[in-house]
PDB file of C-alpha atoms in Angstrom:
ATOM      1  CA  VAL A   1      78.136  -3.605 -50.156  1.00  0.00           C
ATOM      2  CA  GLN A   2      76.352  -6.407 -52.363  1.00  0.00           C
ATOM      3  CA  LEU A   3      72.475  -6.406 -52.482  1.00  0.00           C
ATOM      4  CA  GLN A   4      70.215  -9.105 -53.422  1.00  0.00           C
ATOM      5  CA  ALA A   5      66.375  -8.723 -53.724  1.00  0.00           C
ATOM      6  CA  SER A   6      63.801 -11.282 -53.551  1.00  0.00           C
ATOM      7  CA  GLY A   7      60.054 -11.902 -53.150  1.00  0.00           C
ATOM      8  CA  GLY A   8      58.936 -10.926 -56.544  1.00  0.00           C
ATOM      9  CA  GLY A   9      56.153 -12.860 -58.399  1.00  0.00           C
ATOM     10  CA  LEU A  10      52.758 -12.863 -59.797  1.00  0.00           C
ATOM     11  CA  VAL A  11      49.884 -11.610 -57.800  1.00  0.00           C
ATOM     12  CA  GLN A  12      46.245 -10.695 -58.456  1.00  0.00           C
ATOM     13  CA  PRO A  13      45.025  -7.174 -58.149  1.00  0.00           C
ATOM     14  CA  GLY A  14      44.394  -6.369 -54.540  1.00  0.00           C
ATOM     15  CA  GLY A  15      46.867  -8.936 -53.311  1.00  0.00           C
ATOM     16  CA  SER A  16      50.089  -8.626 -51.262  1.00  0.00           C
ATOM     17  CA  LEU A  17      53.585  -9.363 -51.462  1.00  0.00           C
ATOM     18  CA  ARG A  18      56.776  -8.699 -49.418  1.00  0.00           C
ATOM     19  CA  LEU A  19      60.015  -7.986 -50.968  1.00  0.00           C
ATOM     20  CA  SER A  20      63.298  -8.497 -49.138  1.00  0.00           C
ATOM     21  CA  CYS A  21      66.955  -7.246 -49.842  1.00  0.00           C
ATOM     22  CA  ALA A  22      69.593  -8.676 -48.293  1.00  0.00           C
ATOM     23  CA  ALA A  23      72.955  -6.942 -47.874  1.00  0.00           C
ATOM     24  CA  SER A  24      76.436  -8.327 -47.452  1.00  0.00           C
ATOM     25  CA  GLY A  25      80.068  -7.127 -47.603  1.00  0.00           C
ATOM     26  CA  GLY A  26      79.502  -3.750 -45.816  1.00  0.00           C
ATOM     27  CA  SER A  27      78.339  -1.958 -42.843  1.00  0.00           C
ATOM     28  CA  PHE A  28      74.509  -2.065 -43.577  1.00  0.00           C
ATOM     29  CA  GLY A  29      73.747   0.354 -40.857  1.00  0.00           C
ATOM     30  CA  ARG A  30      75.721   3.192 -42.336  1.00  0.00           C
ATOM     31  CA  TYR A  31      73.370   3.370 -45.444  1.00  0.00           C
ATOM     32  CA  ASP A  32      69.908   4.962 -46.066  1.00  0.00           C
ATOM     33  CA  MET A  33      68.068   2.167 -48.007  1.00  0.00           C
ATOM     34  CA  GLY A  34      65.493   2.870 -50.922  1.00  0.00           C
ATOM     35  CA  TRP A  35      63.399   0.834 -53.094  1.00  0.00           C
ATOM     36  CA  PHE A  36      62.971   1.781 -56.798  1.00  0.00           C
ATOM     37  CA  ARG A  37      60.911   0.318 -59.723  1.00  0.00           C
ATOM     38  CA  GLN A  38      61.084   0.380 -63.437  1.00  0.00           C
ATOM     39  CA  ALA A  39      58.064  -0.469 -65.482  1.00  0.00           C
ATOM     40  CA  PRO A  40      58.362  -1.661 -69.069  1.00  0.00           C
ATOM     41  CA  GLY A  41      59.113   1.533 -71.244  1.00  0.00           C
ATOM     42  CA  LYS A  42      59.265   3.812 -68.390  1.00  0.00           C
ATOM     43  CA  GLU A  43      62.092   5.310 -66.295  1.00  0.00           C
ATOM     44  CA  ARG A  44      63.041   4.052 -63.136  1.00  0.00           C
ATOM     45  CA  GLU A  45      61.094   5.966 -60.179  1.00  0.00           C
ATOM     46  CA  PHE A  46      61.349   6.125 -56.431  1.00  0.00           C
ATOM     47  CA  VAL A  47      59.204   3.976 -54.253  1.00  0.00           C
ATOM     48  CA  ALA A  48      60.217   4.232 -50.704  1.00  0.00           C
ATOM     49  CA  ALA A  49      63.241   4.808 -48.407  1.00  0.00           C
ATOM     50  CA  ILE A  50      64.101   4.421 -44.951  1.00  0.00           C
ATOM     51  CA  ARG A  51      66.827   6.330 -43.119  1.00  0.00           C
ATOM     52  CA  ARG A  52      69.877   4.771 -41.494  1.00  0.00           C
ATOM     53  CA  ILE A  53      69.466   6.563 -38.295  1.00  0.00           C
ATOM     54  CA  GLY A  54      66.116   6.861 -36.484  1.00  0.00           C
ATOM     55  CA  GLY A  55      64.316   4.739 -39.102  1.00  0.00           C
ATOM     56  CA  SER A  56      62.180   7.773 -40.769  1.00  0.00           C
ATOM     57  CA  THR A  57      60.325   6.482 -43.927  1.00  0.00           C
ATOM     58  CA  TYR A  58      59.460   8.213 -47.137  1.00  0.00           C
ATOM     59  CA  TYR A  59      57.206   7.161 -49.922  1.00  0.00           C
ATOM     60  CA  ALA A  60      56.029   7.906 -53.446  1.00  0.00           C
ATOM     61  CA  ASP A  61      52.526   9.358 -53.582  1.00  0.00           C
ATOM     62  CA  SER A  62      51.505   6.551 -55.768  1.00  0.00           C
ATOM     63  CA  VAL A  63      52.223   3.756 -52.867  1.00  0.00           C
ATOM     64  CA  LYS A  64      51.471   5.856 -49.767  1.00  0.00           C
ATOM     65  CA  GLY A  65      49.201   3.897 -47.519  1.00  0.00           C
ATOM     66  CA  ARG A  66      49.715   0.707 -49.415  1.00  0.00           C
ATOM     67  CA  PHE A  67      53.317  -0.011 -49.238  1.00  0.00           C
ATOM     68  CA  THR A  68      55.407  -0.226 -45.949  1.00  0.00           C
ATOM     69  CA  ILE A  69      59.475  -0.095 -45.840  1.00  0.00           C
ATOM     70  CA  SER A  70      61.061  -1.389 -42.825  1.00  0.00           C
ATOM     71  CA  ARG A  71      64.692  -2.704 -42.021  1.00  0.00           C
ATOM     72  CA  ASP A  72      66.172  -4.947 -39.774  1.00  0.00           C
ATOM     73  CA  ASN A  73      69.979  -3.965 -39.135  1.00  0.00           C
ATOM     74  CA  GLY A  74      70.662  -6.908 -37.267  1.00  0.00           C
ATOM     75  CA  ALA A  75      69.672  -9.220 -40.136  1.00  0.00           C
ATOM     76  CA  ASN A  76      71.302  -6.641 -42.810  1.00  0.00           C
ATOM     77  CA  THR A  77      67.958  -6.653 -44.447  1.00  0.00           C
ATOM     78  CA  VAL A  78      65.374  -4.323 -45.798  1.00  0.00           C
ATOM     79  CA  TYR A  79      61.739  -5.077 -46.544  1.00  0.00           C
ATOM     80  CA  LEU A  80      59.088  -3.831 -48.901  1.00  0.00           C
ATOM     81  CA  GLN A  81      55.619  -4.889 -47.677  1.00  0.00           C
ATOM     82  CA  MET A  82      53.173  -4.382 -50.626  1.00  0.00           C
ATOM     83  CA  SER A  83      49.369  -4.599 -50.129  1.00  0.00           C
ATOM     84  CA  ASN A  84      46.405  -3.808 -52.215  1.00  0.00           C
ATOM     85  CA  LEU A  85      48.486  -4.160 -55.301  1.00  0.00           C
ATOM     86  CA  LYS A  86      47.330  -2.583 -58.769  1.00  0.00           C
ATOM     87  CA  PRO A  87      48.271  -3.561 -62.397  1.00  0.00           C
ATOM     88  CA  GLU A  88      50.307  -0.269 -62.370  1.00  0.00           C
ATOM     89  CA  ASP A  89      52.550  -1.708 -59.671  1.00  0.00           C
ATOM     90  CA  THR A  90      54.014  -4.091 -62.235  1.00  0.00           C
ATOM     91  CA  ALA A  91      57.641  -3.574 -62.581  1.00  0.00           C
ATOM     92  CA  VAL A  92      60.967  -4.652 -61.824  1.00  0.00           C
ATOM     93  CA  TYR A  93      61.813  -3.729 -58.124  1.00  0.00           C
ATOM     94  CA  TYR A  94      65.209  -2.740 -57.030  1.00  0.00           C
ATOM     95  CA  CYS A  95      66.812  -2.062 -53.472  1.00  0.00           C
ATOM     96  CA  ALA A  96      69.518   0.377 -53.353  1.00  0.00           C
ATOM     97  CA  ALA A  97      71.836   1.928 -50.630  1.00  0.00           C
ATOM     98  CA  ASN A  98      72.820   5.525 -50.220  1.00  0.00           C
ATOM     99  CA  PRO A  99      75.894   6.384 -48.275  1.00  0.00           C
ATOM    100  CA  ASP A 100      75.165  10.225 -48.260  1.00  0.00           C
ATOM    101  CA  GLY A 101      73.178  10.594 -45.233  1.00  0.00           C
ATOM    102  CA  ILE A 102      71.366  13.590 -46.533  1.00  0.00           C
ATOM    103  CA  LEU A 103      67.535  13.743 -46.614  1.00  0.00           C
ATOM    104  CA  SER A 104      67.482  15.729 -50.052  1.00  0.00           C
ATOM    105  CA  SER A 105      68.971  12.964 -51.721  1.00  0.00           C
ATOM    106  CA  ILE A 106      66.678  10.139 -50.254  1.00  0.00           C
ATOM    107  CA  ARG A 107      64.539  10.032 -53.418  1.00  0.00           C
ATOM    108  CA  ARG A 108      67.258  10.598 -56.019  1.00  0.00           C
ATOM    109  CA  SER A 109      68.365   7.352 -57.656  1.00  0.00           C
ATOM    110  CA  GLY A 110      71.512   9.001 -58.721  1.00  0.00           C
ATOM    111  CA  ASP A 111      72.597   9.443 -55.064  1.00  0.00           C
ATOM    112  CA  TYR A 112      72.387   5.622 -54.350  1.00  0.00           C
ATOM    113  CA  ASP A 113      75.777   4.115 -54.952  1.00  0.00           C
ATOM    114  CA  TYR A 114      74.908   0.304 -54.741  1.00  0.00           C
ATOM    115  CA  TRP A 115      72.066  -1.511 -56.484  1.00  0.00           C
ATOM    116  CA  GLY A 116      70.616  -4.984 -56.372  1.00  0.00           C
ATOM    117  CA  LYS A 117      69.582  -6.876 -59.625  1.00  0.00           C
ATOM    118  CA  GLY A 118      66.097  -6.418 -59.239  1.00  0.00           C
ATOM    119  CA  THR A 119      62.963  -8.632 -58.682  1.00  0.00           C
ATOM    120  CA  LEU A 120      60.058  -8.716 -60.990  1.00  0.00           C
ATOM    121  CA  VAL A 121      56.399  -7.954 -59.521  1.00  0.00           C
ATOM    122  CA  THR A 122      53.627  -8.740 -61.834  1.00  0.00           C
ATOM    123  CA  VAL A 123      50.071  -7.818 -60.878  1.00  0.00           C
ATOM    124  CA  SER A 124      47.655  -9.294 -63.078  1.00  0.00           C
ATOM    125  CA  SER A 125      44.391 -11.313 -63.076  1.00  0.00           C
TER     126      SER A 125
END
């Protein structure tokens, strides 16, 4: 499956952005979907994930209450709505697909087989 993330940009602290990730070439509904991010000089970290069945969602503590992940299986797209953005949210955001279907792997980047190229989010005044 191929993934294409979009929607990044420059936003002021306290602002909002919605990222989209369009999937093609595979059965989107077979995958748990996740968002990860990598800030300059830091390792890639888990942001949020949504299960393929039931749509349960999971978040990093740093974004809980501010970010919302959702998916539209009919449109083969996963979204990340980001609100009350902070300068520390500045990073390249990646979407990824996990075929394992195992809850314990939902936060582990190594268990995601397919990755988009990333979209840059910059939070700055």
